[in-house]
Structures are given as structure tokens and as C-alpha cells.
Short mmCIF file of N, CA, C and O in Angstrom, two decimals:
data_model
loop_
_atom_site.label_atom_id
_atom_site.label_comp_id
_atom_site.label_asym_id
_atom_site.label_seq_id
_atom_site.Cartn_x
_atom_site.Cartn_y
_atom_site.Cartn_z
N UNK A 1 -8.25 -4.45 -17.59
CA UNK A 1 -7.54 -4.19 -16.35
C UNK A 1 -8.54 -4.03 -15.21
O UNK A 1 -9.58 -3.40 -15.35
N UNK A 2 -8.19 -4.57 -14.07
CA UNK A 2 -9.01 -4.47 -12.87
C UNK A 2 -8.34 -3.51 -11.89
O UNK A 2 -7.12 -3.46 -11.80
N UNK A 3 -9.16 -2.78 -11.15
CA UNK A 3 -8.65 -1.78 -10.21
C UNK A 3 -9.35 -1.93 -8.86
O UNK A 3 -10.54 -2.22 -8.80
N UNK A 4 -8.60 -1.71 -7.80
CA UNK A 4 -9.15 -1.70 -6.45
C UNK A 4 -8.44 -0.60 -5.66
O UNK A 4 -7.26 -0.33 -5.90
N UNK A 5 -9.18 0.02 -4.73
CA UNK A 5 -8.62 1.13 -3.96
C UNK A 5 -8.97 0.98 -2.49
O UNK A 5 -10.03 0.47 -2.14
N UNK A 6 -8.07 1.44 -1.64
CA UNK A 6 -8.30 1.45 -0.20
C UNK A 6 -7.72 2.73 0.38
O UNK A 6 -6.76 3.29 -0.17
N UNK A 7 -8.30 3.17 1.48
CA UNK A 7 -7.81 4.35 2.18
C UNK A 7 -7.56 4.00 3.64
O UNK A 7 -8.32 3.25 4.24
N UNK A 8 -6.49 4.57 4.16
CA UNK A 8 -6.13 4.36 5.56
C UNK A 8 -5.95 5.74 6.19
O UNK A 8 -5.05 6.48 5.81
N UNK A 9 -6.83 6.08 7.11
CA UNK A 9 -6.75 7.37 7.78
C UNK A 9 -5.70 7.31 8.88
O UNK A 9 -5.81 6.52 9.82
N UNK A 10 -4.68 8.14 8.73
CA UNK A 10 -3.57 8.17 9.68
C UNK A 10 -2.80 9.47 9.52
O UNK A 10 -2.67 9.99 8.41
N UNK A 11 -2.29 9.98 10.61
CA UNK A 11 -1.44 11.17 10.57
C UNK A 11 -0.05 10.84 10.01
O UNK A 11 0.74 11.74 9.72
N UNK A 12 0.25 9.55 9.83
CA UNK A 12 1.55 9.11 9.34
C UNK A 12 1.49 8.64 7.88
O UNK A 12 2.28 7.80 7.46
N UNK A 13 0.58 9.16 7.10
CA UNK A 13 0.38 8.70 5.72
C UNK A 13 1.65 8.78 4.89
O UNK A 13 2.04 7.81 4.23
N UNK A 14 2.33 9.89 4.93
CA UNK A 14 3.55 10.05 4.15
C UNK A 14 4.63 9.09 4.63
O UNK A 14 5.35 8.49 3.82
N UNK A 15 4.75 8.93 5.91
CA UNK A 15 5.75 8.01 6.48
C UNK A 15 5.51 6.59 6.00
O UNK A 15 6.44 5.89 5.57
N UNK A 16 4.26 6.13 6.06
CA UNK A 16 3.95 4.77 5.63
C UNK A 16 4.14 4.60 4.13
O UNK A 16 4.63 3.57 3.68
N UNK A 17 3.76 5.59 3.35
CA UNK A 17 3.97 5.55 1.90
C UNK A 17 5.43 5.31 1.59
O UNK A 17 5.80 4.41 0.83
N UNK A 18 6.29 6.11 2.18
CA UNK A 18 7.72 6.00 1.92
C UNK A 18 8.30 4.69 2.46
O UNK A 18 9.14 4.06 1.81
N UNK A 19 7.83 4.25 3.60
CA UNK A 19 8.31 3.00 4.17
C UNK A 19 7.95 1.81 3.28
O UNK A 19 8.78 0.93 3.03
N UNK A 20 6.71 1.80 2.79
CA UNK A 20 6.29 0.72 1.90
C UNK A 20 7.11 0.70 0.62
O UNK A 20 7.64 -0.34 0.21
N UNK A 21 7.24 1.85 -0.03
CA UNK A 21 7.97 1.92 -1.30
C UNK A 21 9.44 1.54 -1.13
O UNK A 21 9.98 0.78 -1.95
N UNK A 22 10.06 2.03 -0.10
CA UNK A 22 11.47 1.71 0.13
C UNK A 22 11.65 0.23 0.45
O UNK A 22 12.62 -0.39 0.01
N UNK A 23 10.71 -0.34 1.17
CA UNK A 23 10.78 -1.76 1.48
C UNK A 23 10.64 -2.60 0.20
O UNK A 23 11.43 -3.51 -0.04
N UNK A 24 9.65 -2.28 -0.61
CA UNK A 24 9.42 -3.04 -1.84
C UNK A 24 10.54 -2.83 -2.86
O UNK A 24 10.80 -3.71 -3.69
N UNK A 25 11.23 -1.70 -2.80
CA UNK A 25 12.30 -1.40 -3.75
C UNK A 25 13.46 -2.38 -3.66
O UNK A 25 14.27 -2.46 -4.57
N UNK A 26 13.53 -3.14 -2.57
CA UNK A 26 14.59 -4.14 -2.44
C UNK A 26 14.39 -5.32 -3.39
O UNK A 26 15.33 -6.04 -3.68
N UNK A 27 13.13 -5.50 -3.86
CA UNK A 27 12.84 -6.66 -4.71
C UNK A 27 12.22 -6.31 -6.06
O UNK A 27 12.33 -7.08 -7.00
N UNK A 28 11.51 -5.18 -6.14
CA UNK A 28 10.84 -4.79 -7.39
C UNK A 28 11.07 -3.31 -7.65
O UNK A 28 11.54 -2.57 -6.78
N UNK A 29 10.70 -2.87 -8.84
CA UNK A 29 10.85 -1.46 -9.19
C UNK A 29 9.86 -0.63 -8.37
O UNK A 29 8.67 -0.91 -8.34
N UNK A 30 10.39 0.39 -7.69
CA UNK A 30 9.55 1.25 -6.85
C UNK A 30 10.16 2.64 -6.80
O UNK A 30 11.38 2.81 -6.85
N UNK A 31 9.27 3.64 -6.71
CA UNK A 31 9.72 5.02 -6.58
C UNK A 31 8.72 5.77 -5.72
O UNK A 31 7.54 5.41 -5.66
N UNK A 32 9.21 6.82 -5.05
CA UNK A 32 8.30 7.61 -4.22
C UNK A 32 8.93 8.94 -3.85
O UNK A 32 10.13 9.14 -3.96
N UNK A 33 8.05 9.84 -3.42
CA UNK A 33 8.45 11.05 -2.73
C UNK A 33 7.54 11.14 -1.51
O UNK A 33 6.89 10.16 -1.15
N UNK A 34 7.46 12.29 -0.89
CA UNK A 34 6.68 12.41 0.34
C UNK A 34 5.17 12.28 0.13
O UNK A 34 4.44 11.98 1.07
N UNK A 35 4.71 12.48 -1.11
CA UNK A 35 3.26 12.50 -1.35
C UNK A 35 2.74 11.46 -2.33
O UNK A 35 1.53 11.28 -2.44
N UNK A 36 3.62 10.79 -3.06
CA UNK A 36 3.16 9.80 -4.02
C UNK A 36 4.21 8.71 -4.21
O UNK A 36 5.39 8.92 -3.97
N UNK A 37 3.74 7.55 -4.63
CA UNK A 37 4.65 6.44 -4.87
C UNK A 37 4.06 5.46 -5.85
O UNK A 37 2.84 5.45 -6.10
N UNK A 38 4.92 4.63 -6.40
CA UNK A 38 4.49 3.61 -7.36
C UNK A 38 5.37 2.39 -7.20
O UNK A 38 6.59 2.50 -7.07
N UNK A 39 4.73 1.21 -7.19
CA UNK A 39 5.44 -0.05 -7.07
C UNK A 39 4.94 -0.99 -8.15
O UNK A 39 3.73 -1.17 -8.31
N UNK A 40 5.87 -1.59 -8.90
CA UNK A 40 5.52 -2.51 -9.98
C UNK A 40 5.78 -3.94 -9.52
O UNK A 40 6.89 -4.44 -9.61
N UNK A 41 4.74 -4.58 -8.98
CA UNK A 41 4.83 -5.99 -8.61
C UNK A 41 4.68 -6.83 -9.88
O UNK A 41 4.08 -6.38 -10.85
N UNK A 42 5.16 -8.07 -9.89
CA UNK A 42 4.92 -8.93 -11.05
C UNK A 42 3.43 -9.18 -11.29
O UNK A 42 3.01 -9.37 -12.42
N UNK A 43 2.63 -9.13 -10.24
CA UNK A 43 1.20 -9.43 -10.33
C UNK A 43 0.32 -8.21 -10.57
O UNK A 43 -0.87 -8.33 -10.88
N UNK A 44 0.86 -7.01 -10.42
CA UNK A 44 0.08 -5.79 -10.60
C UNK A 44 0.88 -4.57 -10.20
O UNK A 44 2.00 -4.69 -9.70
N UNK A 45 0.30 -3.40 -10.42
CA UNK A 45 0.96 -2.14 -10.10
C UNK A 45 0.19 -1.42 -9.01
O UNK A 45 -1.04 -1.33 -9.06
N UNK A 46 0.91 -0.90 -8.03
CA UNK A 46 0.29 -0.15 -6.94
C UNK A 46 0.75 1.29 -6.99
O UNK A 46 1.94 1.56 -7.22
N UNK A 47 -0.18 2.20 -6.79
CA UNK A 47 0.16 3.61 -6.64
C UNK A 47 -0.33 4.06 -5.27
O UNK A 47 -1.33 3.56 -4.75
N UNK A 48 0.40 4.99 -4.69
CA UNK A 48 0.11 5.49 -3.36
C UNK A 48 0.04 7.01 -3.40
O UNK A 48 0.83 7.65 -4.10
N UNK A 49 -0.87 7.58 -2.64
CA UNK A 49 -0.98 9.03 -2.50
C UNK A 49 -1.20 9.34 -1.03
O UNK A 49 -2.05 8.74 -0.38
N UNK A 50 -0.42 10.28 -0.50
CA UNK A 50 -0.52 10.64 0.92
C UNK A 50 -0.88 12.11 1.06
O UNK A 50 -0.29 12.96 0.42
N UNK A 51 -1.86 12.37 1.92
CA UNK A 51 -2.17 13.73 2.33
C UNK A 51 -1.83 13.83 3.81
O UNK A 51 -1.19 12.95 4.36
N UNK A 52 -2.27 14.88 4.45
CA UNK A 52 -1.95 15.06 5.87
C UNK A 52 -2.53 13.96 6.76
O UNK A 52 -1.96 13.64 7.80
N UNK A 53 -3.67 13.39 6.34
CA UNK A 53 -4.33 12.44 7.23
C UNK A 53 -4.88 11.18 6.56
O UNK A 53 -5.65 10.45 7.17
N UNK A 54 -4.49 10.92 5.33
CA UNK A 54 -4.98 9.70 4.67
C UNK A 54 -3.96 9.18 3.65
O UNK A 54 -3.31 9.96 2.96
N UNK A 55 -3.82 7.86 3.63
CA UNK A 55 -3.00 7.18 2.63
C UNK A 55 -3.96 6.45 1.70
O UNK A 55 -4.76 5.63 2.15
N UNK A 56 -3.89 6.76 0.42
CA UNK A 56 -4.74 6.13 -0.58
C UNK A 56 -3.88 5.17 -1.39
O UNK A 56 -2.84 5.56 -1.91
N UNK A 57 -4.33 3.93 -1.49
CA UNK A 57 -3.61 2.89 -2.22
C UNK A 57 -4.50 2.39 -3.35
O UNK A 57 -5.65 2.02 -3.11
N UNK A 58 -3.96 2.39 -4.56
CA UNK A 58 -4.70 1.91 -5.72
C UNK A 58 -3.89 0.81 -6.39
O UNK A 58 -2.70 0.98 -6.63
N UNK A 59 -4.55 -0.31 -6.68
CA UNK A 59 -3.90 -1.45 -7.32
C UNK A 59 -4.58 -1.70 -8.67
O UNK A 59 -5.80 -1.68 -8.77
N UNK A 60 -3.76 -1.93 -9.69
CA UNK A 60 -4.24 -2.27 -11.02
C UNK A 60 -3.57 -3.57 -11.44
O UNK A 60 -2.35 -3.72 -11.29
N UNK A 61 -4.37 -4.52 -11.95
CA UNK A 61 -3.83 -5.81 -12.40
C UNK A 61 -4.61 -6.30 -13.61
O UNK A 61 -5.75 -5.87 -13.84
N UNK A 62 -4.01 -7.22 -14.34
CA UNK A 62 -4.65 -7.75 -15.54
C UNK A 62 -5.76 -8.75 -15.22
O UNK A 62 -6.67 -8.92 -16.02
N UNK A 63 -5.68 -9.42 -14.07
CA UNK A 63 -6.70 -10.40 -13.73
C UNK A 63 -6.99 -10.37 -12.23
O UNK A 63 -6.30 -9.72 -11.46
N UNK A 64 -8.04 -11.08 -11.83
CA UNK A 64 -8.47 -11.08 -10.43
C UNK A 64 -7.41 -11.66 -9.51
O UNK A 64 -7.20 -11.16 -8.40
N UNK A 65 -6.72 -12.69 -9.95
CA UNK A 65 -5.68 -13.30 -9.13
C UNK A 65 -4.55 -12.30 -8.85
O UNK A 65 -4.08 -12.19 -7.72
N UNK A 66 -4.13 -11.58 -9.87
CA UNK A 66 -3.09 -10.57 -9.69
C UNK A 66 -3.53 -9.44 -8.79
O UNK A 66 -2.76 -8.94 -7.97
N UNK A 67 -4.78 -9.05 -8.92
CA UNK A 67 -5.34 -7.98 -8.09
C UNK A 67 -5.34 -8.41 -6.62
O UNK A 67 -4.88 -7.67 -5.75
N UNK A 68 -5.82 -9.61 -6.36
CA UNK A 68 -5.88 -10.11 -4.98
C UNK A 68 -4.48 -10.27 -4.39
O UNK A 68 -4.27 -9.94 -3.23
N UNK A 69 -3.55 -10.76 -5.17
CA UNK A 69 -2.19 -10.94 -4.67
C UNK A 69 -1.54 -9.60 -4.35
O UNK A 69 -0.90 -9.45 -3.30
N UNK A 70 -1.73 -8.62 -5.21
CA UNK A 70 -1.16 -7.28 -4.97
C UNK A 70 -1.76 -6.65 -3.72
O UNK A 70 -1.04 -6.08 -2.89
N UNK A 71 -3.07 -6.77 -3.56
CA UNK A 71 -3.73 -6.23 -2.37
C UNK A 71 -3.21 -6.89 -1.11
O UNK A 71 -2.95 -6.22 -0.11
N UNK A 72 -3.04 -8.20 -1.15
CA UNK A 72 -2.55 -8.94 0.02
C UNK A 72 -1.13 -8.52 0.39
O UNK A 72 -0.80 -8.37 1.57
N UNK A 73 -0.28 -8.32 -0.60
CA UNK A 73 1.10 -7.90 -0.34
C UNK A 73 1.10 -6.55 0.37
O UNK A 73 1.76 -6.37 1.40
N UNK A 74 0.34 -5.60 -0.15
CA UNK A 74 0.29 -4.26 0.44
C UNK A 74 -0.30 -4.32 1.84
O UNK A 74 0.26 -3.77 2.79
N UNK A 75 -1.44 -4.99 1.96
CA UNK A 75 -2.12 -5.04 3.25
C UNK A 75 -1.28 -5.71 4.33
O UNK A 75 -1.15 -5.19 5.44
N UNK A 76 -0.66 -6.82 4.03
CA UNK A 76 0.12 -7.53 5.05
C UNK A 76 1.31 -6.69 5.51
O UNK A 76 1.63 -6.67 6.71
N UNK A 77 1.95 -5.99 4.59
CA UNK A 77 3.08 -5.15 4.98
C UNK A 77 2.62 -3.92 5.77
O UNK A 77 3.23 -3.56 6.78
N UNK A 78 1.57 -3.28 5.32
CA UNK A 78 1.09 -2.08 6.01
C UNK A 78 0.61 -2.42 7.42
O UNK A 78 0.87 -1.67 8.36
N UNK A 79 -0.04 -3.55 7.58
CA UNK A 79 -0.48 -3.96 8.93
C UNK A 79 0.72 -4.11 9.86
O UNK A 79 0.68 -3.68 11.01
N UNK A 80 1.80 -4.69 9.35
CA UNK A 80 3.02 -4.82 10.18
C UNK A 80 3.62 -3.46 10.50
O UNK A 80 4.04 -3.20 11.63
N UNK A 81 3.71 -2.59 9.49
CA UNK A 81 4.33 -1.28 9.69
C UNK A 81 3.48 -0.38 10.60
O UNK A 81 4.01 0.44 11.33
N UNK A 82 2.16 -0.52 10.54
CA UNK A 82 1.25 0.37 11.26
C UNK A 82 0.70 -0.26 12.54
O UNK A 82 -0.39 0.06 12.97
N UNK A 83 1.48 -1.13 13.16
CA UNK A 83 0.98 -1.82 14.35
C UNK A 83 0.63 -0.85 15.48
O UNK A 83 -0.29 -1.10 16.25
N UNK A 84 1.31 0.28 15.56
CA UNK A 84 0.98 1.25 16.62
C UNK A 84 -0.37 1.91 16.37
O UNK A 84 -1.01 2.39 17.30
N UNK A 85 -0.80 1.94 15.11
CA UNK A 85 -2.11 2.50 14.76
C UNK A 85 -3.21 1.45 14.87
O UNK A 85 -4.37 1.72 14.56
N UNK A 86 -2.83 0.24 15.27
CA UNK A 86 -3.77 -0.86 15.47
C UNK A 86 -4.58 -1.19 14.21
O UNK A 86 -5.76 -1.52 14.27
N UNK A 87 -3.92 -1.10 13.05
CA UNK A 87 -4.55 -1.47 11.79
C UNK A 87 -4.67 -2.98 11.73
O UNK A 87 -3.70 -3.70 11.93
N UNK A 88 -5.88 -3.48 11.48
CA UNK A 88 -6.11 -4.92 11.41
C UNK A 88 -6.40 -5.39 9.99
O UNK A 88 -6.09 -6.52 9.64
N UNK A 89 -7.02 -4.54 9.18
CA UNK A 89 -7.31 -4.89 7.79
C UNK A 89 -7.67 -3.63 7.02
O UNK A 89 -8.02 -2.61 7.61
N UNK A 90 -7.57 -3.73 5.71
CA UNK A 90 -7.97 -2.63 4.83
C UNK A 90 -9.28 -3.00 4.15
O UNK A 90 -9.52 -4.17 3.87
N UNK A 91 -10.10 -2.00 3.89
CA UNK A 91 -11.31 -2.21 3.11
C UNK A 91 -11.03 -1.76 1.69
O UNK A 91 -10.70 -0.59 1.46
N UNK A 92 -11.12 -2.68 0.74
CA UNK A 92 -10.84 -2.39 -0.66
C UNK A 92 -12.15 -2.25 -1.42
O UNK A 92 -13.11 -2.97 -1.15
N UNK A 93 -12.18 -1.34 -2.37
CA UNK A 93 -13.38 -1.19 -3.21
C UNK A 93 -13.02 -1.39 -4.66
O UNK A 93 -11.88 -1.37 -5.05
#
């Protein structure tokens, strides 16, 4: 299994976590509360953790292609949702 993680510093971490999970829940299995969430994409699984000022996103996939696809799905949606925060890209490790 391959893993990648990114952090987004924002005062709206919990809001974005819930918005992402609820959005993805329309097409895939997803669950969340104010501080944590999980989304099961066909290409990989994403977990989210929110504190007062940071959203941590972790992706796990069986192969590099699944990892990259999962990261792209999360990043493209978060960039749209966080346009007021002027998010342009995430740094994944």
C-alpha cells in the first residue's frame, strides 16, 4: 500500500472536511463528523482530520496510479471549495 499526506492551514478546516465528505457521499461511501472523515474512492481511500487551524488529508492506495488519482480528486475539489482562501495547490508527501 502507498500513502501520501497533505496539510492545508485554514481556520475553516472542519467546514472543508465536512463539505468534501458530503460532496463525495453522493457517489461513493463517505462518512464524517466535525473532526474526522473517510471517503472510499474506487482508486484509494482518503481520511481527513481537522483541528482549529489545519486540515490533514491522507490517501492510501494499492498502486501509484490509484494514489495519484485519489490525490487529484481531493485537490481539485478542495481548490474549488476553498477559492476564498486562494488555495492553488496542495503539497503532498
